[in-house]
CSV table of C-alpha atoms and ligand atoms in Angstrom, one decimal:
chain,number,residue,atom,x,y,z
G,28,UNK,CA,78.5,126.0,73.5
G,29,UNK,CA,77.1,123.7,70.7
G,30,UNK,CA,77.7,120.0,71.0
G,31,UNK,CA,80.9,118.5,69.6
G,32,UNK,CA,82.6,121.9,69.7
G,33,UNK,CA,85.1,121.1,72.3
G,34,UNK,CA,88.6,119.7,71.8
G,35,UNK,CA,90.7,118.5,74.7
G,36,UNK,CA,94.4,118.1,74.5
G,37,UNK,CA,96.3,116.3,77.3
G,38,UNK,CA,99.5,114.2,77.3
G,39,UNK,CA,97.5,111.1,78.0
G,40,UNK,CA,94.3,109.8,76.4
G,41,UNK,CA,91.5,108.8,78.9
G,42,UNK,CA,92.2,105.2,77.8
G,43,UNK,CA,95.4,103.3,77.6
G,44,UNK,CA,96.2,100.1,75.7
G,45,UNK,CA,95.8,97.1,78.0
G,46,UNK,CA,98.5,94.5,77.4
G,47,UNK,CA,100.7,94.3,74.3
G,48,UNK,CA,99.6,94.1,70.7
G,49,UNK,CA,96.1,94.7,69.5
G,50,UNK,CA,94.5,94.1,72.9
G,51,UNK,CA,91.7,96.1,74.5
G,52,UNK,CA,91.6,99.4,76.3
G,53,UNK,CA,91.4,100.4,79.9
G,54,UNK,CA,90.9,103.7,81.7
G,55,UNK,CA,94.1,105.7,82.3
G,56,UNK,CA,94.9,106.3,86.0
G,57,UNK,CA,95.1,109.7,87.7
G,58,UNK,CA,93.1,112.8,88.6
G,59,UNK,CA,93.1,114.5,85.2
G,60,UNK,CA,91.2,111.7,83.5
G,61,UNK,CA,88.8,111.4,86.5
G,62,UNK,CA,87.9,115.0,86.1
G,63,UNK,CA,87.8,115.4,82.3
G,64,UNK,CA,86.3,112.1,81.2
G,65,UNK,CA,82.8,112.9,82.4
G,66,UNK,CA,83.0,116.5,81.0
G,67,UNK,CA,83.8,115.3,77.5
G,68,UNK,CA,81.4,112.4,77.6
G,69,UNK,CA,78.6,114.8,78.5
G,70,UNK,CA,79.5,117.5,76.0
G,71,UNK,CA,80.8,115.3,73.2
G,72,UNK,CA,84.0,116.2,71.4
G,73,UNK,CA,87.5,115.2,70.5
G,74,UNK,CA,90.4,114.2,72.8
G,75,UNK,CA,93.9,114.4,71.4
G,76,UNK,CA,96.6,112.6,73.4
G,77,UNK,CA,99.1,109.8,73.8
G,78,UNK,CA,97.9,106.2,74.4
G,79,UNK,CA,100.6,105.4,76.9
G,80,UNK,CA,102.7,102.9,74.7
G,81,UNK,CA,105.8,103.9,72.8
G,82,UNK,CA,105.5,103.5,69.0
G,83,UNK,CA,103.5,104.7,66.1
G,84,UNK,CA,100.2,106.3,67.0
G,85,UNK,CA,97.1,104.2,66.6
G,86,UNK,CA,94.3,105.2,64.3
G,87,UNK,CA,91.7,107.8,65.2
G,88,UNK,CA,88.7,106.0,66.9
G,89,UNK,CA,85.5,106.4,68.7
G,90,UNK,CA,85.0,104.9,72.2
G,91,UNK,CA,81.6,105.1,73.8
G,92,UNK,CA,80.8,108.4,72.0
G,93,UNK,CA,84.2,109.9,72.6
G,94,UNK,CA,86.3,110.8,69.6
G,95,UNK,CA,89.9,110.0,70.1
G,96,UNK,CA,93.0,111.2,68.1
G,97,UNK,CA,96.2,109.5,69.3
G,98,UNK,CA,99.6,111.3,69.1
G,99,UNK,CA,102.6,109.0,68.9
G,100,UNK,CA,105.6,109.1,71.2
G,101,UNK,CA,108.7,106.9,70.3
G,102,UNK,CA,110.9,105.4,73.0
G,103,UNK,CA,113.3,108.3,73.0
G,104,UNK,CA,110.4,110.8,73.5
G,105,UNK,CA,109.2,108.7,76.4
G,106,UNK,CA,112.6,108.8,78.0
G,107,UNK,CA,113.5,112.5,77.3
G,108,UNK,CA,110.1,114.2,77.1
G,109,UNK,CA,108.0,112.2,79.5
G,110,UNK,CA,110.3,110.6,82.1
G,111,UNK,CA,112.9,113.4,81.7
G,112,UNK,CA,111.6,116.9,81.3
G,113,UNK,CA,108.1,116.3,82.5
G,114,UNK,CA,108.7,113.9,85.5
G,115,UNK,CA,112.3,114.9,86.5
G,116,UNK,CA,112.3,118.6,85.7
G,117,UNK,CA,108.8,120.1,85.8
G,118,UNK,CA,107.1,117.8,88.3
G,119,UNK,CA,109.6,118.2,91.2
G,120,UNK,CA,110.2,121.9,90.5
G,121,UNK,CA,106.5,122.7,90.5
G,122,UNK,CA,105.9,120.7,93.6
G,123,UNK,CA,108.0,122.9,95.8
G,124,UNK,CA,111.3,121.2,94.9
G,125,UNK,CA,110.7,118.4,97.4
G,126,UNK,CA,113.1,116.4,95.2
G,127,UNK,CA,115.8,118.3,93.2
G,128,UNK,CA,114.8,119.1,89.6
G,129,UNK,CA,117.2,118.1,86.9
G,130,UNK,CA,117.9,120.3,84.0
G,131,UNK,CA,119.0,118.6,80.8
G,132,UNK,CA,119.2,120.3,77.4
G,133,UNK,CA,118.3,117.1,75.4
G,134,UNK,CA,115.2,116.7,77.5
G,135,UNK,CA,114.2,120.3,76.7
G,136,UNK,CA,114.8,119.7,73.0
G,137,UNK,CA,112.5,116.7,73.2
G,138,UNK,CA,109.9,118.6,75.2
G,139,UNK,CA,109.8,121.3,72.4
G,140,UNK,CA,109.6,118.6,69.7
G,141,UNK,CA,106.7,116.7,71.3
G,142,UNK,CA,104.8,119.9,72.1
G,143,UNK,CA,105.2,120.9,68.4
G,144,UNK,CA,103.8,117.5,67.4
G,145,UNK,CA,100.8,117.9,69.6
G,146,UNK,CA,100.2,121.5,68.2
G,147,UNK,CA,100.4,120.2,64.6
G,148,UNK,CA,98.0,117.4,65.3
G,149,UNK,CA,95.5,119.8,66.7
G,150,UNK,CA,96.1,122.3,63.8
G,151,UNK,CA,95.3,119.5,61.3
G,152,UNK,CA,92.3,118.0,63.1
G,153,UNK,CA,90.3,120.9,64.6
G,154,UNK,CA,87.7,122.6,62.6
G,155,UNK,CA,87.6,126.4,62.1
G,156,UNK,CA,86.9,128.7,65.1
G,157,UNK,CA,86.6,125.9,67.7
G,158,UNK,CA,87.7,125.9,71.3
G,159,UNK,CA,90.7,123.9,72.2
G,160,UNK,CA,91.4,123.2,75.9
G,161,UNK,CA,95.0,122.2,76.6
G,162,UNK,CA,95.9,120.5,79.8
G,163,UNK,CA,98.7,120.3,82.2
G,164,UNK,CA,102.5,120.7,82.5
G,165,UNK,CA,103.3,118.3,79.7
G,166,UNK,CA,102.0,120.7,77.1
G,167,UNK,CA,103.0,124.2,78.3
G,168,UNK,CA,104.3,125.3,74.9
G,169,UNK,CA,101.3,124.2,72.9
G,170,UNK,CA,99.1,127.3,73.3
G,171,UNK,CA,101.7,129.6,71.7
G,172,UNK,CA,102.6,127.0,69.0
G,173,UNK,CA,98.9,126.4,68.2
G,174,UNK,CA,98.1,130.1,68.0
G,175,UNK,CA,100.9,130.6,65.5
G,176,UNK,CA,99.5,127.8,63.3
G,177,UNK,CA,95.8,128.5,63.8
G,178,UNK,CA,95.0,132.1,64.9
G,179,UNK,CA,91.2,131.4,64.4
G,180,UNK,CA,91.0,129.0,67.4
G,181,UNK,CA,90.1,129.9,71.0
G,182,UNK,CA,92.7,128.4,73.2
G,183,UNK,CA,92.3,127.6,76.9
G,184,UNK,CA,95.0,126.1,79.2
G,185,UNK,CA,94.6,124.5,82.6
G,186,UNK,CA,97.4,123.5,84.9
G,187,UNK,CA,96.5,120.6,87.2
G,188,UNK,CA,99.6,121.0,89.5
G,189,UNK,CA,100.7,124.0,91.5
G,190,UNK,CA,102.5,126.9,89.8
G,191,UNK,CA,105.6,127.5,92.0
G,192,UNK,CA,106.6,130.8,93.5
G,193,UNK,CA,108.8,132.9,91.1
G,194,UNK,CA,112.1,132.2,92.9
G,195,UNK,CA,111.6,128.5,92.4
G,196,UNK,CA,110.3,128.7,88.8
G,197,UNK,CA,113.1,131.1,87.9
G,198,UNK,CA,115.6,128.2,88.2
G,199,UNK,CA,114.5,126.6,84.9
G,200,UNK,CA,117.0,127.7,82.2
G,201,UNK,CA,114.0,127.8,79.7
G,202,UNK,CA,111.7,129.7,82.0
G,203,UNK,CA,110.9,132.5,79.5
G,204,UNK,CA,110.0,130.0,76.8
G,205,UNK,CA,107.6,128.1,79.1
G,206,UNK,CA,105.8,131.3,80.1
G,207,UNK,CA,105.6,132.5,76.5
G,208,UNK,CA,104.1,129.1,75.7
G,209,UNK,CA,101.2,129.6,78.1
G,210,UNK,CA,100.7,133.3,77.1
G,211,UNK,CA,99.5,132.0,73.7
G,212,UNK,CA,96.3,131.0,75.4
G,213,UNK,CA,93.2,133.2,75.8
G,214,UNK,CA,92.5,131.9,79.3
G,215,UNK,CA,95.1,130.3,81.6
G,216,UNK,CA,93.5,128.5,84.6
G,217,UNK,CA,95.0,127.3,87.8
G,218,UNK,CA,93.8,125.3,90.8
G,219,UNK,CA,94.1,128.2,93.3
G,220,UNK,CA,94.5,131.9,93.2
G,221,UNK,CA,97.9,131.6,94.7
G,222,UNK,CA,99.0,129.6,91.7
G,223,UNK,CA,97.5,132.2,89.3
G,224,UNK,CA,99.4,135.0,91.1
G,225,UNK,CA,102.6,133.0,91.0
G,226,UNK,CA,102.2,132.6,87.2
G,227,UNK,CA,101.3,136.3,86.5
G,228,UNK,CA,104.3,137.5,88.5
G,229,UNK,CA,106.6,135.2,86.6
G,230,UNK,CA,105.0,136.4,83.3
G,231,UNK,CA,105.6,140.0,84.2
G,232,UNK,CA,109.1,139.6,85.6
G,233,UNK,CA,110.6,136.9,83.4
G,234,UNK,CA,108.7,137.3,80.2
G,235,UNK,CA,107.8,141.0,79.7
G,236,UNK,CA,104.1,140.5,79.9
G,237,UNK,CA,102.2,143.5,81.3
G,238,UNK,CA,99.0,143.9,83.3
G,239,UNK,CA,97.4,142.7,86.6
G,240,UNK,CA,97.4,139.3,88.2
G,241,UNK,CA,94.1,138.6,86.4
G,242,UNK,CA,94.7,140.2,83.0
G,243,UNK,CA,97.9,140.2,81.1
G,244,UNK,CA,98.9,141.5,77.7
G,245,UNK,CA,101.8,140.0,75.8
G,246,UNK,CA,102.7,141.3,72.4
G,247,UNK,CA,99.3,142.8,72.0
G,248,UNK,CA,97.5,139.5,72.9
G,249,UNK,CA,95.2,139.6,75.9
G,250,UNK,CA,95.3,136.7,78.4
G,251,UNK,CA,92.9,136.1,81.3
G,252,UNK,CA,94.3,134.4,84.3
G,253,UNK,CA,92.2,132.9,87.0
G,254,UNK,CA,91.7,130.1,89.5
G,255,UNK,CA,89.2,127.3,88.6
G,256,UNK,CA,89.4,124.7,91.5
G,257,UNK,CA,88.8,121.3,89.8
G,258,UNK,CA,86.3,118.8,91.2
G,259,UNK,CA,84.7,115.5,90.6
G,260,UNK,CA,81.3,114.2,89.4
G,261,UNK,CA,80.0,114.2,93.0
G,262,UNK,CA,76.5,112.8,92.1
G,263,UNK,CA,78.0,109.9,90.3
G,264,UNK,CA,80.3,109.1,93.2
G,265,UNK,CA,77.5,109.3,95.7
G,266,UNK,CA,75.2,107.0,93.5
G,267,UNK,CA,78.1,104.5,93.3
G,268,UNK,CA,78.4,104.4,97.1
G,269,UNK,CA,74.7,103.9,97.5
G,270,UNK,CA,74.5,100.8,95.3
G,271,UNK,CA,73.8,97.6,97.3
G,272,UNK,CA,77.0,96.0,96.0
G,273,UNK,CA,79.2,98.8,97.3
G,274,UNK,CA,77.5,98.9,100.7
G,275,UNK,CA,77.7,95.1,101.0
G,276,UNK,CA,81.4,95.2,100.2
G,277,UNK,CA,82.0,98.1,102.7
G,278,UNK,CA,80.3,95.9,105.5
G,279,UNK,CA,82.4,93.0,104.4
G,280,UNK,CA,85.6,95.1,104.7
G,281,UNK,CA,84.7,96.2,108.1
G,282,UNK,CA,84.0,92.7,109.2
G,283,UNK,CA,87.3,91.4,107.8
G,284,UNK,CA,89.1,94.1,109.8
G,285,UNK,CA,87.5,92.6,112.9
G,286,UNK,CA,85.7,95.8,113.9
G,287,UNK,CA,88.9,97.8,114.3
G,288,UNK,CA,88.7,101.5,113.5
G,289,UNK,CA,90.3,102.2,110.1
G,290,UNK,CA,92.5,105.0,108.8
G,291,UNK,CA,92.7,105.0,105.0
G,292,UNK,CA,95.1,106.4,102.4
G,293,UNK,CA,94.6,106.2,98.6
G,294,UNK,CA,97.3,107.8,96.4
G,295,UNK,CA,99.3,107.3,93.3
G,296,UNK,CA,102.7,106.1,94.7
G,297,UNK,CA,104.3,109.5,94.5
G,298,UNK,CA,106.7,111.3,96.8
G,299,UNK,CA,104.5,114.4,96.8
G,300,UNK,CA,101.6,112.6,98.4
G,301,UNK,CA,103.2,112.4,101.9
G,302,UNK,CA,102.6,108.6,102.3
G,303,UNK,CA,105.8,108.2,104.4
G,304,UNK,CA,105.0,111.0,106.8
G,305,UNK,CA,101.5,109.7,107.5
G,306,UNK,CA,102.9,106.2,108.2
G,307,UNK,CA,105.5,107.6,110.6
G,308,UNK,CA,102.8,109.7,112.3
G,309,UNK,CA,100.8,106.5,112.8
G,310,UNK,CA,103.9,104.7,114.1
G,311,UNK,CA,104.3,107.4,116.7
G,312,UNK,CA,100.8,106.9,117.8
G,313,UNK,CA,101.4,103.2,118.3
G,314,UNK,CA,104.8,103.7,119.9
G,315,UNK,CA,103.4,106.1,122.5
G,316,UNK,CA,100.5,103.8,123.2
G,317,UNK,CA,98.0,106.4,122.2
G,318,UNK,CA,96.6,103.9,119.8
G,319,UNK,CA,96.9,100.1,119.6
G,320,UNK,CA,97.0,97.8,116.6
G,321,UNK,CA,94.4,95.7,118.3
G,322,UNK,CA,91.9,98.6,118.1
G,323,UNK,CA,92.9,100.3,114.9
G,324,UNK,CA,94.5,99.7,111.5
G,325,UNK,CA,95.9,101.9,108.7
G,326,UNK,CA,95.2,100.8,105.1
G,327,UNK,CA,97.3,102.3,102.4
G,328,UNK,CA,96.3,101.8,98.7
G,329,UNK,CA,99.3,102.9,96.6
G,330,UNK,CA,98.7,102.9,92.8
G,331,UNK,CA,102.0,102.2,90.9
G,332,UNK,CA,103.1,105.3,89.0
G,333,UNK,CA,106.1,106.4,87.0
G,334,UNK,CA,108.1,103.4,88.2
G,335,UNK,CA,111.0,103.8,85.9
G,336,UNK,CA,111.9,107.2,87.4
G,337,UNK,CA,114.5,106.5,90.2
G,338,UNK,CA,112.9,108.8,92.8
G,339,UNK,CA,109.7,106.8,92.5
G,340,UNK,CA,111.5,103.5,93.0
G,341,UNK,CA,113.3,105.0,96.0
G,342,UNK,CA,110.0,106.3,97.5
G,343,UNK,CA,108.4,102.8,97.0
G,344,UNK,CA,111.4,101.2,98.8
G,345,UNK,CA,111.2,103.6,101.7
G,346,UNK,CA,107.4,103.2,102.1
G,347,UNK,CA,107.7,99.4,102.1
G,348,UNK,CA,110.5,99.6,104.7
G,349,UNK,CA,108.4,101.7,107.0
G,350,UNK,CA,105.4,99.4,106.5
G,351,UNK,CA,107.6,96.4,107.3
G,352,UNK,CA,109.1,98.1,110.4
G,353,UNK,CA,105.6,99.1,111.8
G,354,UNK,CA,104.2,95.6,111.2
G,355,UNK,CA,107.3,93.9,112.7
G,356,UNK,CA,107.0,96.0,115.8
G,357,UNK,CA,103.2,96.4,116.4
G,358,UNK,CA,101.2,93.7,114.6
G,359,UNK,CA,99.6,90.8,116.6
G,360,UNK,CA,98.1,87.6,115.4
G,361,UNK,CA,94.9,88.5,113.6
G,362,UNK,CA,95.6,92.3,113.7
G,363,UNK,CA,98.1,93.5,111.2
G,364,UNK,CA,98.9,97.2,112.0
G,365,UNK,CA,99.3,98.4,108.3
G,366,UNK,CA,97.7,96.8,105.3
G,367,UNK,CA,99.5,98.0,102.2
G,368,UNK,CA,98.0,97.4,98.7
G,369,UNK,CA,100.3,98.4,95.8
G,370,UNK,CA,97.7,98.1,93.1
G,371,UNK,CA,94.9,99.8,91.3
G,372,UNK,CA,91.4,99.1,92.7
G,373,UNK,CA,88.3,99.1,90.6
G,374,UNK,CA,85.9,102.1,91.1
G,375,UNK,CA,83.4,100.1,93.1
G,376,UNK,CA,86.0,98.6,95.3
G,377,UNK,CA,87.5,102.0,95.9
G,378,UNK,CA,84.1,103.4,96.8
G,379,UNK,CA,83.6,100.6,99.3
G,380,UNK,CA,86.9,101.3,101.0
G,381,UNK,CA,86.0,105.0,101.3
G,382,UNK,CA,82.6,104.1,102.8
G,383,UNK,CA,84.2,101.7,105.3
G,384,UNK,CA,87.0,104.1,106.5
G,385,UNK,CA,86.6,105.9,109.8
G,386,UNK,CA,89.3,108.5,108.9
G,387,UNK,CA,90.6,109.4,105.4
G,388,UNK,CA,94.2,110.5,105.4
G,389,UNK,CA,95.0,113.0,102.6
G,390,UNK,CA,98.4,114.4,103.6
G,391,UNK,CA,100.4,115.5,100.6
G,392,UNK,CA,103.5,117.7,101.0
G,393,UNK,CA,102.3,119.6,98.0
G,394,UNK,CA,99.3,118.9,95.6
G,395,UNK,CA,97.5,120.9,93.0
G,396,UNK,CA,94.0,120.0,94.3
G,397,UNK,CA,93.6,116.3,95.4
G,398,UNK,CA,90.5,114.6,94.1
G,399,UNK,CA,90.7,111.7,96.6
G,400,UNK,CA,89.6,114.1,99.4
G,401,UNK,CA,86.6,115.2,97.3
G,402,UNK,CA,85.7,111.6,96.4
G,403,UNK,CA,85.8,110.4,100.0
G,404,UNK,CA,83.4,113.2,101.1
G,405,UNK,CA,81.0,112.4,98.2
G,406,UNK,CA,80.7,108.7,99.1
G,407,UNK,CA,79.8,109.5,102.7
G,408,UNK,CA,76.1,109.8,102.1
G,409,UNK,CA,75.7,108.1,105.6
G,410,UNK,CA,77.2,111.2,107.2
G,411,UNK,CA,80.0,109.1,108.7
G,412,UNK,CA,83.8,109.4,108.5
G,413,UNK,CA,86.3,112.2,109.0
G,414,UNK,CA,88.8,113.8,106.7
G,415,UNK,CA,92.4,114.7,107.7
G,416,UNK,CA,93.7,117.0,105.0
G,417,UNK,CA,97.0,118.7,104.4
G,418,UNK,CA,97.2,122.4,104.3
G,419,UNK,CA,99.4,122.0,101.2
G,420,UNK,CA,96.7,120.4,99.0
G,421,UNK,CA,94.7,122.8,96.9
G,422,UNK,CA,91.6,121.2,98.3
G,423,UNK,CA,92.3,122.7,101.7
G,424,UNK,CA,91.3,126.1,100.3
G,425,UNK,CA,87.7,124.8,100.0
G,426,UNK,CA,87.4,122.0,102.5
G,427,UNK,CA,88.0,124.0,105.7
G,428,UNK,CA,85.9,121.7,107.9
G,429,UNK,CA,88.4,118.9,107.4
G,430,UNK,CA,90.9,118.4,110.2
G,431,UNK,CA,93.7,120.4,108.6
G,432,UNK,CA,97.3,119.3,109.2
G,433,UNK,CA,100.9,120.3,108.3
G,434,UNK,CA,102.4,117.1,107.0
G,435,UNK,CA,105.9,118.3,107.9
G,436,UNK,CA,104.9,118.4,111.6
G,437,UNK,CA,104.8,114.7,112.4
G,438,UNK,CA,103.8,115.1,116.0
G,439,UNK,CA,101.1,117.6,115.1
G,440,UNK,CA,99.8,115.2,112.4
G,441,UNK,CA,99.8,112.3,114.9
G,442,UNK,CA,97.7,114.3,117.4
G,443,UNK,CA,95.3,115.4,114.6
G,444,UNK,CA,94.9,111.8,113.4
G,445,UNK,CA,94.0,110.7,116.9
G,446,UNK,CA,91.7,113.7,117.3
G,447,UNK,CA,89.9,112.9,114.0
G,448,UNK,CA,89.3,109.3,115.2
G,449,UNK,CA,87.8,110.5,118.4
G,450,UNK,CA,85.7,113.4,117.2
G,451,UNK,CA,82.4,113.6,119.1
G,452,UNK,CA,79.7,112.2,116.9
G,453,UNK,CA,77.8,115.5,116.5
G,454,UNK,CA,80.9,117.4,115.5
G,455,UNK,CA,82.0,114.7,113.1
G,456,UNK,CA,78.5,114.7,111.4
G,457,UNK,CA,78.4,118.5,111.3
G,458,UNK,CA,81.8,118.8,109.6
G,459,UNK,CA,81.0,116.0,107.1
G,460,UNK,CA,77.6,117.6,106.2
G,461,UNK,CA,79.3,120.9,105.3
G,462,UNK,CA,82.1,119.2,103.4
G,463,UNK,CA,79.5,117.3,101.4
G,464,UNK,CA,77.6,120.4,100.6
G,465,UNK,CA,80.7,122.2,99.3
G,466,UNK,CA,81.7,119.3,97.0
G,467,UNK,CA,78.2,118.8,95.8
G,468,UNK,CA,77.8,122.5,94.9
G,469,UNK,CA,81.1,122.9,93.3
G,470,UNK,CA,81.4,119.8,91.2
G,471,UNK,CA,83.2,119.0,88.0
G,472,UNK,CA,80.3,120.3,85.9
G,473,UNK,CA,80.6,123.7,87.5
G,474,UNK,CA,84.4,123.7,87.0
G,475,UNK,CA,84.2,123.0,83.3
G,476,UNK,CA,81.3,125.4,82.9
G,477,UNK,CA,83.2,128.2,84.6
G,478,UNK,CA,86.4,127.6,82.5
G,479,UNK,CA,84.6,127.2,79.2
G,480,UNK,CA,82.4,130.2,80.0
G,481,UNK,CA,85.5,132.3,80.6
G,482,UNK,CA,87.0,131.0,77.4
G,483,UNK,CA,83.9,131.9,75.4
G,484,UNK,CA,83.9,135.5,76.9
G,485,UNK,CA,87.5,136.0,76.0
K,17,GDG,C1,96.7,115.6,89.3
K,17,GDG,C2,97.2,116.6,90.4
K,17,GDG,C3,94.8,117.2,90.9
K,17,GDG,C4,93.6,106.5,93.0
K,17,GDG,N1,93.7,105.2,93.4
K,17,GDG,C5,92.9,104.5,92.6
K,17,GDG,C6,92.2,105.4,91.8
K,17,GDG,N2,92.7,106.6,92.1
K,17,GDG,C7,92.1,107.8,91.4
K,17,GDG,C8,91.4,108.6,92.5
K,17,GDG,C9,91.5,110.0,91.9
K,17,GDG,C10,92.8,110.0,91.1
K,17,GDG,O1,93.2,108.6,91.0
K,17,GDG,C11,93.9,110.7,91.8
K,17,GDG,O2,93.6,112.1,91.8
K,17,GDG,P1,94.5,113.1,92.6
K,17,GDG,O3,93.8,114.4,92.4
K,17,GDG,O4,94.6,112.7,94.0
K,17,GDG,O5,96.0,113.1,92.0
K,17,GDG,P2,96.9,113.2,90.7
K,17,GDG,O6,96.8,111.9,89.9
K,17,GDG,O7,98.2,113.5,91.2
K,17,GDG,O8,96.3,114.3,89.8
K,17,GDG,C12,96.1,116.7,91.5
K,17,GDG,C13,94.4,116.3,89.7
K,17,GDG,O9,95.5,116.2,88.8
K,17,GDG,C14,93.2,116.8,89.0
K,17,GDG,O10,93.4,118.2,88.5
K,17,GDG,O11,93.8,117.1,91.8
K,17,GDG,O12,96.5,117.7,92.5
K,17,GDG,O13,98.4,116.1,91.0
K,17,GDG,O14,90.4,110.2,91.0
K,17,GDG,O15,90.1,108.0,92.6
K,17,GDG,N3,91.2,105.0,91.0
K,17,GDG,C15,90.9,103.7,90.9
K,17,GDG,N4,91.6,102.8,91.7
K,17,GDG,C16,92.5,103.1,92.5
K,17,GDG,O16,93.1,102.3,93.2
K,17,GDG,N5,89.9,103.3,90.1
């Protein structure tokens, strides 16, 4: 694909305005930006999205070689489209209905309006016969809308979160419209083959598409459906971990923890990530004297996320109560049982924590992929560390040498955490070397190459 031919559309731009007014820019949080930012920076191209603040859209701009076209959301769009339909309807429903999804007709109207605005922005700004790659659950209607406006474009769509089984998806009153939206794309990609199958079944049963799980036809338009497991820039992560500054910081962290063995969790503060269950499993280990806070510590980094949505505020309160309870019961002078940081760390600092951790806890109840698991493995150039990984993260389909756990089975998870900490050195190194090889081979470059290759062939 020639340079500057790619257009990415996602709800959020890779940068968000920092502070109010005409201040600077900072990197947007989350896995989508982690994965796509290096792809577009390497290939060159245009990113269409929202800058994260309500109001009129800023002007088109260029930032470190990246062309950016902001789309504006007013306060009502933020409430109805973003916090409403995206975060309180689609997010819980697509994550296994861990929390009940709410169905509200005004949110749906807003979702349609905002998707239409994105489709029109792309139709105006994309040159003839280019490829447009639409991302995630915020923009499910865009492929069909954009095809109607610009039939000359090649349109790809990638869903970063799981696609639920048909019986859960079928609850949405506007299920057929959502599926029609995606069927406007030439290629529809998912994290795992299970997600792809769930979608194709929904398309056949709820929207009159015809064909196999991998190839559908809808009103004469051919759509390819496949899994494209997303990844990270593994080389960049490893190089970061190898810098003297990161290694120095990792040693300092270990020293500050007084030589105690460390479990680490790093997540957006989200009820899907299983933070509460892992804390309770740790508590059970302390309660039953299988571990002691004098010998080990759990560090949880929780990045603030979607704080105005009530379920997120409740999750935060529950997590903080559990942390308080564990520390009240099990901490000693000089050895706090759980360190809880509710903040965003810089990339270097994050790499240092990964490098210092004995056991990484990635225990979501449901997760499209989970890039934290892949980042952890990539930083461990020293061959150290162990990964405890939920069976319900997309990453578990690839990272089979992790210690796999069911986060709903608290006792089983506690036992696996203890086992991961005590893995014999040879086994621990063997597992880590295979995990590292997998992530290195299947990095974000391969992911985007595979998707865009399929799009070009379509
Ligand atoms: C969605 C899907 C899918 C976290 N804390 C800090 C920090 N992070 C970065 C991590 C990682 C990213 O945020 C989180 O990525 P995840 O993949 O875990 O999760 P979601 O945000 O839920 O992403 C997910 C992903 O899309 C990609 O398709 O894997 O399943 O839910 O990159 O490093 N970054 C910094 N400081 C932190 O404190 N700098």
